[in-house]
Amino acid sequence: MTSYADLAREIDRGTRPELLRDWVLHVLADVADGRRPLRAVRHPLGFTCLPVERDGPDGICVHAWPADPPPVRPTTSAMHSHSWDLLSHVLHGTVRNELIDVTDAPADPSWRIYEVHSLGEVDEVAATDRLVTAMTATVETHTAGDSYALRAGGFHTSEVTAGTPAVTVALGRTTPGACDLSLGAVDGRSHRVRRDRCDAAETARMAREIARLVARG
């Protein structure tokens, strides 16, 4: 498997999870040995992202949550939506997704919607005029071997079981005209957030640690 289409097909079939695991282990070995010159990024929501491939609207990443993640202190909140459809397969651990219904409420809002525009290492977080309330609609729990999808524009949070690391391979396909969104304080302002990109040595170390988890399944 070498492309987004190949990985998506295997995730949809769900019959040969070992192929996904072996592909990810091969990628991680290349990263650890410096044959794939990517740099890990510490995401503001508490996980590490290895951006494996980007081809036009399609992207492939490996996401890893540590067993004891640092406190997540996003400048808005953990509730967000993507500008892309997500298809993800859990390789290790457990991921808990909380799906959230968002309703316009200009008279009595709980949250303001912010647009997030990523420009290299910087996220431009822009306050919009849209005021809303938010309520949990569904909670989904996915363990190693499971796959799940999240549609573009669907608000959610993603967390891991306390004390247990998790790893997923995540496929994203950008939806034309869509924007990454986050829920934040009603009285908040537009601002910038700089992402923390790891150096080559730290990326290699993380790749080796993630590979050990993936190999365990």
Coordinates of N, CA and C in Angstrom, one line a residue, residues 25-188:
L25 N 4.3 0.5 10.4 CA 5.6 0.1 10.9 C 6.8 0.4 9.9
H26 N 6.5 0.2 8.7 CA 7.5 0.5 7.6 C 7.8 2.0 7.6
V27 N 6.7 2.8 7.6 CA 6.8 4.2 7.6 C 7.6 4.7 8.8
L28 N 7.3 4.2 10.0 CA 7.9 4.6 11.2 C 9.4 4.2 11.2
A29 N 9.7 3.1 10.6 CA 11.2 2.7 10.5 C 11.9 3.7 9.6
D30 N 11.3 4.1 8.6 CA 11.9 5.1 7.7 C 12.1 6.4 8.4
V31 N 11.1 6.8 9.2 CA 11.3 8.1 9.9 C 12.4 8.0 10.9
A32 N 12.4 6.8 11.7 CA 13.4 6.7 12.7 C 14.8 6.6 12.1
D33 N 15.0 6.1 10.9 CA 16.3 6.0 10.3 C 16.7 7.1 9.4
G34 N 15.8 8.2 9.4 CA 16.1 9.4 8.6 C 15.8 9.2 7.1
R35 N 15.2 8.1 6.7 CA 14.9 7.9 5.2 C 13.7 8.7 4.8
R36 N 12.9 9.1 5.7 CA 11.7 9.9 5.4 C 11.8 11.2 6.2
P37 N 12.2 12.3 5.6 CA 12.5 13.5 6.3 C 11.3 14.3 6.8
L38 N 10.5 13.8 7.6 CA 9.4 14.6 8.2 C 9.7 15.0 9.6
R39 N 8.9 15.9 10.1 CA 9.1 16.4 11.5 C 7.8 16.2 12.3
A40 N 7.8 15.6 13.4 CA 6.7 15.4 14.2 C 6.2 16.8 14.7
V41 N 4.9 16.9 14.9 CA 4.3 18.2 15.4 C 3.5 17.8 16.7
R42 N 3.7 18.6 17.8 CA 2.9 18.4 19.0 C 1.6 19.3 18.8
H43 N 0.5 18.6 18.7 CA -0.7 19.3 18.4 C -1.3 19.9 19.7
P44 N -1.9 21.1 19.6 CA -2.5 21.8 20.8 C -3.5 20.9 21.5
L45 N -4.1 19.9 20.9 CA -5.0 19.1 21.6 C -4.4 17.8 22.3
G46 N -3.1 17.8 22.4 CA -2.5 16.8 23.2 C -1.9 15.6 22.6
F47 N -2.0 15.5 21.3 CA -1.4 14.3 20.6 C -0.2 14.8 19.7
T48 N 0.6 13.8 19.3 CA 1.7 14.1 18.4 C 1.3 13.6 17.0
C49 N 1.5 14.4 16.0 CA 1.2 14.1 14.6 C 2.4 13.9 13.8
L50 N 2.5 12.8 13.1 CA 3.5 12.6 12.1 C 2.9 12.7 10.7
P51 N 3.1 13.9 10.0 CA 2.5 14.1 8.7 C 3.2 13.3 7.6
V52 N 2.7 12.1 7.3 CA 3.4 11.2 6.5 C 3.3 11.6 5.0
E53 N 2.2 12.0 4.5 CA 2.0 12.3 3.1 C 0.9 13.3 2.9
R54 N 1.2 14.2 1.8 CA 0.1 15.1 1.4 C 0.1 15.1 -0.1
D55 N -1.0 14.9 -0.7 CA -1.2 14.8 -2.2 C -2.4 15.6 -2.5
G56 N -2.3 16.9 -2.8 CA -3.5 17.7 -3.1 C -4.4 17.7 -1.9
P57 N -5.7 17.3 -2.1 CA -6.6 17.4 -1.0 C -6.5 16.2 0.0
D58 N -5.6 15.3 -0.3 CA -5.6 14.1 0.6 C -4.3 14.1 1.5
G59 N -4.5 13.7 2.7 CA -3.4 13.6 3.6 C -3.4 12.4 4.5
I60 N -2.2 11.9 4.8 CA -2.1 10.7 5.7 C -1.2 11.1 6.8
C61 N -1.7 10.8 8.1 CA -0.9 11.1 9.3 C -0.9 9.9 10.2
V62 N 0.1 9.8 11.1 CA 0.0 8.9 12.2 C -0.1 9.8 13.4
H63 N -1.2 9.5 14.3 CA -1.4 10.3 15.5 C -1.1 9.4 16.7
A64 N -0.4 10.0 17.7 CA -0.1 9.2 18.9 C -0.3 10.1 20.1
W65 N -1.1 9.5 21.1 CA -1.3 10.1 22.4 C -0.5 9.4 23.4
P66 N 0.3 10.1 24.2 CA 1.1 9.4 25.3 C 0.2 8.9 26.4
A67 N 0.7 8.0 27.2 CA 0.0 7.5 28.3 C -0.4 8.6 29.3
D68 N 0.6 9.5 29.5 CA 0.3 10.6 30.5 C 0.5 11.9 29.7
P69 N -0.5 12.3 28.9 CA -0.4 13.5 28.1 C -0.3 14.7 29.0
P70 N 0.4 15.7 28.5 CA 0.4 17.0 29.3 C -1.0 17.6 29.3
P71 N -1.3 18.4 30.3 CA -2.6 19.1 30.3 C -2.9 19.8 29.0
V72 N -4.1 19.6 28.5 CA -4.5 20.2 27.2 C -5.1 21.6 27.6
R73 N -4.5 22.6 27.1 CA -5.0 24.0 27.4 C -5.1 24.7 26.1
P74 N -6.1 24.3 25.2 CA -6.2 25.1 24.0 C -6.7 26.5 24.3
T75 N -6.4 27.4 23.4 CA -6.8 28.8 23.6 C -8.3 29.0 23.3
T76 N -8.9 28.0 22.7 CA -10.4 28.1 22.6 C -11.0 27.0 23.4
S77 N -11.2 25.8 22.9 CA -11.6 24.6 23.6 C -11.3 23.4 22.8
A78 N -11.5 22.2 23.4 CA -11.2 20.9 22.7 C -12.3 20.6 21.7
M79 N -13.4 21.3 21.7 CA -14.5 21.1 20.7 C -14.2 21.7 19.4
H80 N -14.1 20.9 18.3 CA -13.7 21.4 17.1 C -14.3 20.6 15.9
S81 N -14.2 21.2 14.7 CA -14.6 20.4 13.5 C -13.5 20.6 12.5
H82 N -13.4 19.6 11.6 CA -12.4 19.6 10.5 C -12.9 20.2 9.2
S83 N -12.0 20.7 8.4 CA -12.4 21.0 7.0 C -12.2 19.9 6.1
W84 N -12.0 18.7 6.6 CA -11.8 17.5 5.8 C -12.5 16.3 6.5
D85 N -12.9 15.4 5.6 CA -13.5 14.1 6.1 C -12.4 13.2 6.6
L86 N -12.6 12.7 7.8 CA -11.6 11.9 8.5 C -11.9 10.4 8.5
L87 N -11.0 9.6 8.1 CA -11.1 8.1 8.2 C -9.9 7.6 9.0
S88 N -10.2 7.0 10.1 CA -9.1 6.7 11.0 C -9.2 5.2 11.5
H89 N -8.0 4.6 11.7 CA -7.9 3.2 12.2 C -7.1 3.2 13.4
V90 N -7.6 2.6 14.5 CA -6.9 2.5 15.7 C -5.9 1.4 15.7
L91 N -4.6 1.7 15.9 CA -3.6 0.7 15.9 C -3.2 0.2 17.3
H92 N -3.4 1.1 18.3 CA -3.1 0.7 19.7 C -3.9 1.6 20.6
G93 N -4.4 1.0 21.7 CA -5.1 1.8 22.7 C -6.6 2.0 22.4
T94 N -7.1 3.0 23.0 CA -8.5 3.3 22.9 C -8.7 4.8 22.7
V95 N -9.6 5.1 21.7 CA -9.9 6.5 21.4 C -11.4 6.8 21.7
R96 N -11.7 7.8 22.4 CA -13.1 8.2 22.7 C -13.5 9.4 22.0
N97 N -14.5 9.3 21.1 CA -15.0 10.5 20.4 C -16.3 10.9 21.0
E98 N -16.4 12.2 21.3 CA -17.7 12.8 21.7 C -18.2 13.6 20.6
L99 N -19.3 13.3 20.0 CA -19.9 14.0 18.9 C -20.9 15.0 19.5
I100 N -20.8 16.3 19.0 CA -21.5 17.4 19.6 C -22.4 18.1 18.6
D101 N -23.6 18.3 19.1 CA -24.6 19.1 18.3 C -24.4 20.6 18.6
V102 N -24.3 21.4 17.6 CA -24.1 22.8 17.8 C -25.3 23.6 17.2
T103 N -25.9 24.5 18.0 CA -27.1 25.2 17.6 C -26.9 26.7 17.7
D104 N -27.2 27.4 16.7 CA -27.1 28.9 16.7 C -28.0 29.4 17.8
A105 N -27.4 30.4 18.6 CA -28.1 30.9 19.8 C -27.6 32.3 20.0
P106 N -27.9 33.3 19.1 CA -27.4 34.6 19.2 C -27.9 35.4 20.5
A107 N -29.0 35.0 21.1 CA -29.6 35.7 22.2 C -29.0 35.1 23.5
D108 N -28.7 33.9 23.6 CA -28.2 33.3 24.9 C -27.1 32.2 24.6
P109 N -26.0 32.7 24.1 CA -24.9 31.7 23.6 C -24.1 31.2 24.8
S110 N -23.5 30.0 24.5 CA -22.5 29.5 25.4 C -21.1 29.6 24.8
W111 N -21.0 29.7 23.5 CA -19.8 29.6 22.8 C -19.8 30.5 21.6
R112 N -18.6 31.0 21.2 CA -18.4 31.6 19.9 C -17.7 30.7 19.0
I113 N -18.0 30.7 17.7 CA -17.2 29.9 16.7 C -16.0 30.6 16.2
Y114 N -14.9 30.0 16.2 CA -13.6 30.5 15.7 C -13.2 29.8 14.5
E115 N -12.7 30.5 13.4 CA -12.1 29.8 12.3 C -10.6 29.7 12.5
V116 N -10.1 28.5 12.1 CA -8.7 28.3 12.3 C -8.0 28.1 10.9
H117 N -7.1 29.0 10.6 CA -6.4 28.9 9.3 C -4.9 28.7 9.6
S118 N -4.4 27.5 9.2 CA -3.0 27.1 9.4 C -2.1 27.7 8.4
L119 N -1.1 28.4 8.8 CA -0.1 29.0 7.9 C 1.2 28.6 8.3
G120 N 1.7 27.5 7.8 CA 3.0 26.9 8.3 C 2.9 26.5 9.7
E121 N 3.8 27.1 10.5 CA 3.9 26.8 12.0 C 2.8 27.5 12.8
V122 N 2.1 28.4 12.2 CA 1.2 29.3 12.9 C -0.3 29.0 12.6
D123 N -1.1 28.9 13.6 CA -2.6 28.9 13.4 C -3.1 30.3 13.7
E124 N -3.8 30.8 12.7 CA -4.6 32.0 12.8 C -6.0 31.7 13.3
V125 N -6.3 32.1 14.5 CA -7.6 31.7 15.1 C -8.5 33.0 15.1
A126 N -9.5 33.0 14.2 CA -10.2 34.2 14.0 C -11.6 34.1 14.6
A127 N -12.0 35.0 15.5 CA -13.3 35.0 16.1 C -14.3 35.4 15.0
T128 N -15.4 34.6 14.9 CA -16.5 34.9 14.0 C -17.7 35.6 14.7
D129 N -18.7 36.0 14.0 CA -19.9 36.5 14.6 C -20.9 35.5 15.0
R130 N -20.6 34.2 14.8 CA -21.6 33.2 15.1 C -21.5 32.7 16.5
L131 N -22.6 32.8 17.2 CA -22.7 32.5 18.6 C -23.7 31.2 18.7
V132 N -23.3 30.3 19.6 CA -23.9 29.0 19.6 C -24.0 28.4 21.0
T133 N -24.8 27.3 21.1 CA -24.8 26.4 22.2 C -24.3 25.1 21.7
A134 N -23.8 24.2 22.6 CA -23.3 22.9 22.3 C -23.8 21.9 23.3
M135 N -24.1 20.7 22.7 CA -24.6 19.6 23.6 C -24.1 18.3 23.0
T136 N -23.7 17.4 23.9 CA -23.2 16.1 23.5 C -24.3 15.3 22.9
A137 N -24.1 14.7 21.7 CA -25.1 13.9 21.0 C -24.8 12.4 21.2
T138 N -23.6 12.1 21.0 CA -23.2 10.7 21.0 C -21.8 10.5 21.5
V139 N -21.5 9.4 22.2 CA -20.1 9.1 22.6 C -19.8 7.8 22.0
E140 N -18.6 7.7 21.3 CA -18.2 6.5 20.6 C -16.8 6.1 21.2
T141 N -16.6 4.8 21.5 CA -15.3 4.4 22.0 C -14.8 3.3 21.0
H142 N -13.5 3.5 20.5 CA -12.9 2.7 19.5 C -11.6 2.1 20.1
T143 N -11.4 0.8 20.0 CA -10.2 0.2 20.5 C -9.4 -0.4 19.3
A144 N -8.2 -0.9 19.6 CA -7.3 -1.3 18.5 C -8.0 -2.3 17.6
G145 N -7.8 -2.1 16.3 CA -8.5 -2.9 15.3 C -9.8 -2.2 14.8
D146 N -10.3 -1.2 15.5 CA -11.5 -0.5 15.0 C -11.2 0.6 14.1
S147 N -12.1 1.0 13.2 CA -12.0 2.1 12.4 C -13.2 3.0 12.6
Y148 N -13.0 4.3 12.3 CA -14.2 5.3 12.5 C -14.0 6.4 11.5
A149 N -15.1 7.1 11.2 CA -15.1 8.2 10.3 C -15.8 9.4 11.0
L150 N -15.2 10.6 10.7 CA -15.8 11.8 11.2 C -16.0 12.7 10.0
R151 N -17.2 13.2 9.7 CA -17.4 14.1 8.5 C -16.9 15.5 8.7
A152 N -16.5 16.1 7.6 CA -16.1 17.5 7.7 C -17.3 18.3 8.3
G153 N -16.9 19.3 9.1 CA -17.9 20.1 9.7 C -18.6 19.6 11.0
G154 N -18.4 18.3 11.3 CA -19.0 17.7 12.5 C -18.2 18.0 13.8
F155 N -18.8 18.7 14.7 CA -18.0 19.1 15.9 C -17.9 17.9 16.8
H156 N -16.7 17.8 17.5 CA -16.4 16.6 18.3 C -15.2 16.9 19.2
T157 N -15.0 16.0 20.1 CA -13.7 16.0 20.9 C -13.2 14.5 20.7
S158 N -11.9 14.4 20.8 CA -11.2 13.1 20.8 C -10.3 13.0 22.0
E159 N -10.4 11.9 22.8 CA -9.6 11.7 24.0 C -9.2 10.3 24.0
V160 N -8.2 10.0 24.9 CA -7.8 8.6 25.1 C -8.0 8.2 26.6
T161 N -8.0 6.9 26.8 CA -8.2 6.4 28.2 C -7.0 6.8 29.0
A162 N -7.3 7.3 30.2 CA -6.3 7.8 31.1 C -5.3 6.7 31.4
G163 N -4.0 7.0 31.3 CA -3.0 6.0 31.6 C -2.6 5.1 30.5
T164 N -3.3 5.2 29.3 CA -3.1 4.2 28.2 C -2.8 5.0 27.0
P165 N -1.6 4.8 26.3 CA -1.3 5.5 25.1 C -2.2 5.0 23.9
A166 N -2.3 5.7 22.9 CA -3.1 5.3 21.7 C -2.4 5.8 20.5
V167 N -2.6 5.0 19.4 CA -2.0 5.3 18.1 C -3.0 5.1 17.0
T168 N -3.2 6.0 16.1 CA -4.1 5.8 14.9 C -3.3 6.2 13.7
V169 N -3.8 5.6 12.5 CA -3.4 6.1 11.2 C -4.7 6.9 10.7
A170 N -4.5 8.1 10.4 CA -5.6 9.0 10.0 C -5.5 9.5 8.6
L171 N -6.6 9.4 7.9 CA -6.7 9.8 6.5 C -7.6 11.0 6.4
G172 N -7.2 12.1 5.8 CA -8.1 13.2 5.6 C -8.2 13.7 4.2
R173 N -9.4 14.0 3.8 CA -9.7 14.4 2.4 C -10.4 15.8 2.5
T174 N -9.8 16.8 2.1 CA -10.3 18.2 2.2 C -11.6 18.4 1.5
T175 N -12.5 19.1 2.1 CA -13.8 19.4 1.5 C -13.7 20.8 0.9
P176 N -13.9 21.1 -0.4 CA -13.7 22.4 -0.9 C -14.6 23.4 -0.2
G177 N -14.1 24.5 0.1 CA -14.8 25.6 0.8 C -15.0 25.5 2.3
A178 N -14.6 24.3 2.8 CA -14.8 24.2 4.3 C -13.7 24.8 5.1
C179 N -13.9 25.0 6.4 CA -12.9 25.6 7.2 C -12.8 24.9 8.5
D180 N -11.6 24.8 9.1 CA -11.4 24.2 10.4 C -12.1 25.2 11.4
L181 N -12.8 24.7 12.4 CA -13.6 25.5 13.3 C -13.3 25.0 14.8
S182 N -13.4 25.9 15.7 CA -13.3 25.6 17.1 C -14.3 26.4 17.9
L183 N -14.8 25.8 19.0 CA -15.7 26.6 19.9 C -14.8 27.2 21.0
G184 N -15.1 28.5 21.3 CA -14.3 29.2 22.3 C -15.2 30.2 23.0
A185 N -14.5 31.0 23.9 CA -15.2 31.9 24.7 C -16.0 32.9 23.9
V186 N -17.2 33.2 24.4 CA -18.1 34.2 23.8 C -17.4 35.6 23.6
D187 N -16.6 35.9 24.7 CA -16.0 37.2 24.7 C -14.5 37.2 24.2
G188 N -14.1 36.1 23.6 CA -12.8 35.9 23.1 C -12.4 36.8 21.9

